[in-house]
């Protein structure tokens, strides 16, 4: 369950949202003028095009500031008091032993974990439970894929999930008619192996000796950005070799030919671009590509360059299909569905899958192997002390009917 900071984050979020709304109103006015000139003259003035581009960049920057403010508001406090509150009764001896290890390298009272493979240099000490929980909560707030997908913590190195591809057969019969045996369900076993994700934050001994520094909070903050960036890239485009398998790394086929194990696509209508006429119709086709049960929790996923392109589109009634967030805590929407910006999504290019839509909570599974290890290294980068921190993470598509993409191709 995510914790929310409302007192400190709300004013910044409100100010960023007001800035976003003002920038978008200016964008609409300039873009309307550009569209009117194109309709009258078949092309727009260069200065007007540049003006729209500048305002569009301002809208993107305002949206980025709003996203950062909302992320900061969602990021949990990781002070000692909040950790004790989250975990009930804090194991003070374990916490004190871990702090002693971080400060001086003393290992008494800690559990040593060594990698089973002789080729793996993953030895280290398991962090206390509250420190691991703090890292996981920060990752949840900082990783866009963790926010929209299912996250499961497991004890094994490989998580196996049986899924039913075709349900149990059934039928109607008369009251006294025979009941012939039906075919059983068709099952498939999905495997989600976990791989090592690592970072080596550095500190000076002076920082470690400072009694006012909460080392749990420092360690969690240091690894948050590094882990979140690596995870997000892997969840989108990872090849599954020593990392999670991204949803764009599966076979992508036309929706009409889609089968289990493949991601279906809807064509944009033009090679490497949106269709020149009625591009919104193709986005609507993408919304209705998943079955009805996946649309209520559906959302768009794309990078900011693609958002900038669709921000200019209007529907048949002349209304912009992209709308900014209307109140703090919400996100921008496209055709009424929320938009998640993920920078590792590909740009619009020939045959790229630059836009995805679907129920990612039901479609993609992130697997966390329980246990975060830390190995203190005061030798490799003297006078700095490195903390080689490893976490095992896996991921992959668990429902191939729930996620669809737009391929930028004529067909």
CSV table of N, CA, C and O in Angstrom, one decimal, residues 170-235:
chain,number,residue,atom,x,y,z
A,170,UNK,N,-18.2,-25.7,-21.9
A,170,UNK,CA,-19.5,-25.8,-21.2
A,170,UNK,C,-20.6,-25.9,-22.3
A,170,UNK,O,-20.3,-25.7,-23.5
A,171,UNK,N,-21.8,-26.1,-21.9
A,171,UNK,CA,-22.9,-26.1,-22.9
A,171,UNK,C,-24.2,-26.3,-22.2
A,171,UNK,O,-24.3,-26.5,-21.0
A,172,UNK,N,-25.3,-26.2,-23.0
A,172,UNK,CA,-26.7,-26.3,-22.5
A,172,UNK,C,-27.2,-27.7,-22.8
A,172,UNK,O,-26.9,-28.2,-23.8
A,173,UNK,N,-28.0,-28.2,-21.8
A,173,UNK,CA,-28.6,-29.5,-22.1
A,173,UNK,C,-30.0,-29.5,-21.5
A,173,UNK,O,-30.3,-28.7,-20.6
A,174,UNK,N,-30.8,-30.5,-22.0
A,174,UNK,CA,-32.1,-30.6,-21.4
A,174,UNK,C,-32.0,-31.3,-20.0
A,174,UNK,O,-31.0,-31.8,-19.6
A,175,UNK,N,-33.1,-31.3,-19.3
A,175,UNK,CA,-33.1,-31.8,-17.9
A,175,UNK,C,-32.7,-33.2,-17.8
A,175,UNK,O,-32.0,-33.6,-16.9
A,176,UNK,N,-33.2,-34.0,-18.7
A,176,UNK,CA,-32.9,-35.5,-18.7
A,176,UNK,C,-31.8,-35.9,-19.7
A,176,UNK,O,-31.6,-37.1,-19.9
A,177,UNK,N,-31.2,-35.0,-20.4
A,177,UNK,CA,-30.3,-35.3,-21.5
A,177,UNK,C,-29.0,-35.8,-20.9
A,177,UNK,O,-28.6,-35.4,-19.7
A,178,UNK,N,-28.2,-36.5,-21.7
A,178,UNK,CA,-26.9,-36.9,-21.2
A,178,UNK,C,-25.9,-35.7,-21.1
A,178,UNK,O,-26.1,-34.7,-21.9
A,179,UNK,N,-25.0,-35.9,-20.2
A,179,UNK,CA,-24.0,-34.8,-20.1
A,179,UNK,C,-22.6,-35.3,-20.6
A,179,UNK,O,-21.9,-36.0,-19.8
A,180,UNK,N,-22.3,-35.1,-21.8
A,180,UNK,CA,-21.0,-35.6,-22.3
A,180,UNK,C,-19.8,-34.9,-21.7
A,180,UNK,O,-20.0,-33.7,-21.2
A,181,UNK,N,-18.7,-35.6,-21.6
A,181,UNK,CA,-17.6,-35.0,-21.0
A,181,UNK,C,-17.0,-33.8,-21.8
A,181,UNK,O,-17.0,-33.9,-23.0
A,182,UNK,N,-16.6,-32.8,-21.1
A,182,UNK,CA,-16.1,-31.6,-21.9
A,182,UNK,C,-14.6,-31.6,-21.8
A,182,UNK,O,-14.0,-32.2,-21.0
A,183,UNK,N,-14.1,-30.8,-22.8
A,183,UNK,CA,-12.6,-30.7,-22.8
A,183,UNK,C,-12.1,-29.9,-21.6
A,183,UNK,O,-12.8,-28.9,-21.2
A,184,UNK,N,-11.0,-30.2,-21.1
A,184,UNK,CA,-10.4,-29.5,-19.9
A,184,UNK,C,-9.9,-28.1,-20.4
A,184,UNK,O,-9.7,-27.9,-21.6
A,185,UNK,N,-9.6,-27.3,-19.5
A,185,UNK,CA,-9.0,-26.0,-19.8
A,185,UNK,C,-7.6,-26.2,-20.4
A,185,UNK,O,-6.9,-27.1,-20.0
A,186,UNK,N,-7.2,-25.3,-21.3
A,186,UNK,CA,-5.8,-25.3,-21.9
A,186,UNK,C,-5.0,-24.4,-21.0
A,186,UNK,O,-5.2,-23.2,-20.9
A,187,UNK,N,-3.9,-25.0,-20.4
A,187,UNK,CA,-3.1,-24.2,-19.5
A,187,UNK,C,-1.7,-23.9,-20.1
A,187,UNK,O,-1.2,-24.7,-20.9
A,188,UNK,N,-1.2,-22.8,-19.7
A,188,UNK,CA,0.2,-22.5,-20.1
A,188,UNK,C,0.9,-22.1,-18.8
A,188,UNK,O,0.4,-21.4,-17.9
A,189,UNK,N,2.2,-22.5,-18.7
A,189,UNK,CA,3.0,-22.1,-17.5
A,189,UNK,C,3.9,-21.0,-17.9
A,189,UNK,O,4.8,-21.2,-18.7
A,190,UNK,N,3.7,-19.8,-17.2
A,190,UNK,CA,4.6,-18.7,-17.5
A,190,UNK,C,5.7,-18.7,-16.4
A,190,UNK,O,5.4,-18.9,-15.2
A,191,UNK,N,6.9,-18.4,-16.8
A,191,UNK,CA,8.0,-18.3,-15.8
A,191,UNK,C,8.6,-16.9,-15.8
A,191,UNK,O,8.8,-16.3,-16.9
A,192,UNK,N,8.8,-16.4,-14.6
A,192,UNK,CA,9.4,-15.1,-14.4
A,192,UNK,C,10.6,-15.2,-13.6
A,192,UNK,O,10.6,-15.1,-12.3
A,193,UNK,N,11.8,-15.4,-14.2
A,193,UNK,CA,13.0,-15.5,-13.4
A,193,UNK,C,13.5,-14.1,-13.0
A,193,UNK,O,13.3,-13.1,-13.6
A,194,UNK,N,14.1,-14.1,-11.8
A,194,UNK,CA,14.6,-12.8,-11.3
A,194,UNK,C,16.1,-12.7,-11.6
A,194,UNK,O,16.8,-13.7,-11.6
A,195,UNK,N,16.5,-11.4,-11.8
A,195,UNK,CA,17.9,-11.2,-12.1
A,195,UNK,C,18.4,-10.1,-11.2
A,195,UNK,O,17.6,-9.3,-10.6
A,196,UNK,N,19.7,-10.0,-11.0
A,196,UNK,CA,20.3,-9.1,-10.1
A,196,UNK,C,20.3,-7.7,-10.7
A,196,UNK,O,20.8,-7.5,-11.8
A,197,UNK,N,19.8,-6.8,-9.9
A,197,UNK,CA,19.9,-5.3,-10.2
A,197,UNK,C,20.8,-4.7,-9.1
A,197,UNK,O,20.6,-4.9,-7.9
A,198,UNK,N,21.8,-4.0,-9.5
A,198,UNK,CA,22.8,-3.5,-8.5
A,198,UNK,C,23.1,-2.0,-8.7
A,198,UNK,O,22.9,-1.4,-9.8
A,199,UNK,N,23.6,-1.4,-7.6
A,199,UNK,CA,24.1,0.0,-7.6
A,199,UNK,C,25.1,0.1,-6.5
A,199,UNK,O,25.1,-0.7,-5.6
A,200,UNK,N,26.0,1.0,-6.7
A,200,UNK,CA,27.1,1.2,-5.7
A,200,UNK,C,27.2,2.6,-5.3
A,200,UNK,O,28.1,3.4,-5.7
A,201,UNK,N,26.3,3.1,-4.4
A,201,UNK,CA,26.4,4.5,-3.9
A,201,UNK,C,27.6,4.6,-3.1
A,201,UNK,O,28.1,3.7,-2.4
A,202,UNK,N,28.1,5.9,-3.1
A,202,UNK,CA,29.4,6.2,-2.3
A,202,UNK,C,29.1,7.2,-1.3
A,202,UNK,O,28.2,8.1,-1.4
A,203,UNK,N,29.9,7.1,-0.2
A,203,UNK,CA,29.8,8.0,0.9
A,203,UNK,C,31.1,8.3,1.5
A,203,UNK,O,32.0,7.4,1.4
A,204,UNK,N,31.3,9.4,2.1
A,204,UNK,CA,32.5,9.7,2.9
A,204,UNK,C,32.4,9.2,4.3
A,204,UNK,O,31.3,9.0,4.8
A,205,UNK,N,33.5,8.9,5.0
A,205,UNK,CA,33.4,8.4,6.3
A,205,UNK,C,32.9,9.5,7.2
A,205,UNK,O,32.2,9.2,8.2
A,206,UNK,N,33.0,10.8,6.9
A,206,UNK,CA,32.5,11.9,7.7
A,206,UNK,C,30.9,11.8,7.7
A,206,UNK,O,30.3,12.0,8.7
A,207,UNK,N,30.4,11.5,6.5
A,207,UNK,CA,28.9,11.4,6.4
A,207,UNK,C,28.5,10.2,7.3
A,207,UNK,O,27.5,10.3,8.0
A,208,UNK,N,29.2,9.1,7.2
A,208,UNK,CA,28.8,7.9,8.0
A,208,UNK,C,28.9,8.1,9.5
A,208,UNK,O,28.2,7.6,10.3
A,209,UNK,N,29.9,9.0,9.9
A,209,UNK,CA,30.0,9.3,11.3
A,209,UNK,C,29.0,10.3,11.9
A,209,UNK,O,28.9,10.4,13.1
A,210,UNK,N,28.3,11.0,11.0
A,210,UNK,CA,27.4,12.0,11.4
A,210,UNK,C,26.2,11.3,12.1
A,210,UNK,O,25.4,10.6,11.4
A,211,UNK,N,26.0,11.6,13.3
A,211,UNK,CA,24.9,10.9,14.1
A,211,UNK,C,23.5,11.4,13.6
A,211,UNK,O,22.6,10.7,13.9
A,212,UNK,N,23.4,12.5,13.0
A,212,UNK,CA,22.1,13.1,12.6
A,212,UNK,C,21.7,12.5,11.2
A,212,UNK,O,20.5,12.7,10.8
A,213,UNK,N,22.6,11.8,10.5
A,213,UNK,CA,22.2,11.2,9.2
A,213,UNK,C,21.5,9.9,9.4
A,213,UNK,O,22.1,9.0,10.0
A,214,UNK,N,20.3,9.7,8.9
A,214,UNK,CA,19.6,8.5,8.9
A,214,UNK,C,20.1,7.6,7.7
A,214,UNK,O,19.8,7.9,6.6
A,215,UNK,N,20.9,6.6,8.0
A,215,UNK,CA,21.6,5.9,6.9
A,215,UNK,C,20.6,5.0,6.1
A,215,UNK,O,20.8,4.8,4.9
A,216,UNK,N,19.5,4.6,6.7
A,216,UNK,CA,18.4,3.9,6.0
A,216,UNK,C,17.9,4.8,4.9
A,216,UNK,O,17.7,4.4,3.7
A,217,UNK,N,17.6,6.0,5.3
A,217,UNK,CA,17.0,7.0,4.3
A,217,UNK,C,18.0,7.3,3.2
A,217,UNK,O,17.7,7.4,2.0
A,218,UNK,N,19.3,7.5,3.6
A,218,UNK,CA,20.3,7.8,2.7
A,218,UNK,C,20.5,6.7,1.6
A,218,UNK,O,20.5,7.0,0.4
A,219,UNK,N,20.6,5.5,2.1
A,219,UNK,CA,20.8,4.3,1.2
A,219,UNK,C,19.6,4.2,0.3
A,219,UNK,O,19.8,4.0,-0.9
A,220,UNK,N,18.4,4.3,0.8
A,220,UNK,CA,17.2,4.1,0.0
A,220,UNK,C,17.1,5.2,-1.1
A,220,UNK,O,16.8,5.0,-2.3
A,221,UNK,N,17.5,6.5,-0.7
A,221,UNK,CA,17.4,7.6,-1.7
A,221,UNK,C,18.5,7.4,-2.8
A,221,UNK,O,18.2,7.7,-3.9
A,222,UNK,N,19.7,6.9,-2.4
A,222,UNK,CA,20.8,6.8,-3.3
A,222,UNK,C,20.5,5.7,-4.4
A,222,UNK,O,20.8,5.9,-5.6
A,223,UNK,N,19.9,4.6,-4.0
A,223,UNK,CA,19.6,3.5,-5.0
A,223,UNK,C,18.3,3.7,-5.7
A,223,UNK,O,18.1,3.1,-6.8
A,224,UNK,N,17.5,4.6,-5.2
A,224,UNK,CA,16.1,4.7,-5.9
A,224,UNK,C,16.2,5.1,-7.3
A,224,UNK,O,15.7,4.4,-8.2
A,225,UNK,N,16.9,6.2,-7.7
A,225,UNK,CA,16.9,6.7,-9.0
A,225,UNK,C,17.6,5.6,-9.9
A,225,UNK,O,17.2,5.4,-11.1
A,226,UNK,N,18.8,5.1,-9.5
A,226,UNK,CA,19.5,4.1,-10.3
A,226,UNK,C,18.6,2.9,-10.6
A,226,UNK,O,18.6,2.4,-11.7
A,227,UNK,N,18.0,2.3,-9.5
A,227,UNK,CA,17.2,1.1,-9.7
A,227,UNK,C,16.0,1.5,-10.6
A,227,UNK,O,15.6,0.7,-11.5
A,228,UNK,N,15.3,2.6,-10.3
A,228,UNK,CA,14.1,2.9,-11.1
A,228,UNK,C,14.4,3.1,-12.6
A,228,UNK,O,13.6,2.6,-13.4
A,229,UNK,N,15.5,3.7,-12.9
A,229,UNK,CA,15.8,3.9,-14.3
A,229,UNK,C,16.1,2.6,-15.0
A,229,UNK,O,15.6,2.3,-16.1
A,230,UNK,N,16.9,1.7,-14.4
A,230,UNK,CA,17.2,0.4,-15.0
A,230,UNK,C,15.9,-0.5,-15.1
A,230,UNK,O,15.7,-1.1,-16.1
A,231,UNK,N,15.1,-0.5,-14.0
A,231,UNK,CA,13.9,-1.3,-14.0
A,231,UNK,C,13.0,-0.9,-15.2
A,231,UNK,O,12.5,-1.7,-15.9
A,232,UNK,N,12.7,0.4,-15.3
A,232,UNK,CA,11.7,0.9,-16.2
A,232,UNK,C,12.1,0.5,-17.6
A,232,UNK,O,11.3,0.1,-18.5
A,233,UNK,N,13.4,0.7,-18.0
A,233,UNK,CA,13.9,0.3,-19.3
A,233,UNK,C,13.7,-1.1,-19.6
A,233,UNK,O,13.3,-1.6,-20.7
A,234,UNK,N,14.0,-2.0,-18.6
A,234,UNK,CA,13.9,-3.4,-18.7
A,234,UNK,C,12.4,-3.8,-18.9
A,234,UNK,O,12.1,-4.7,-19.7
A,235,UNK,N,11.5,-3.2,-18.1
A,235,UNK,CA,10.1,-3.6,-18.1
A,235,UNK,C,9.5,-3.2,-19.5
A,235,UNK,O,8.5,-3.8,-19.9
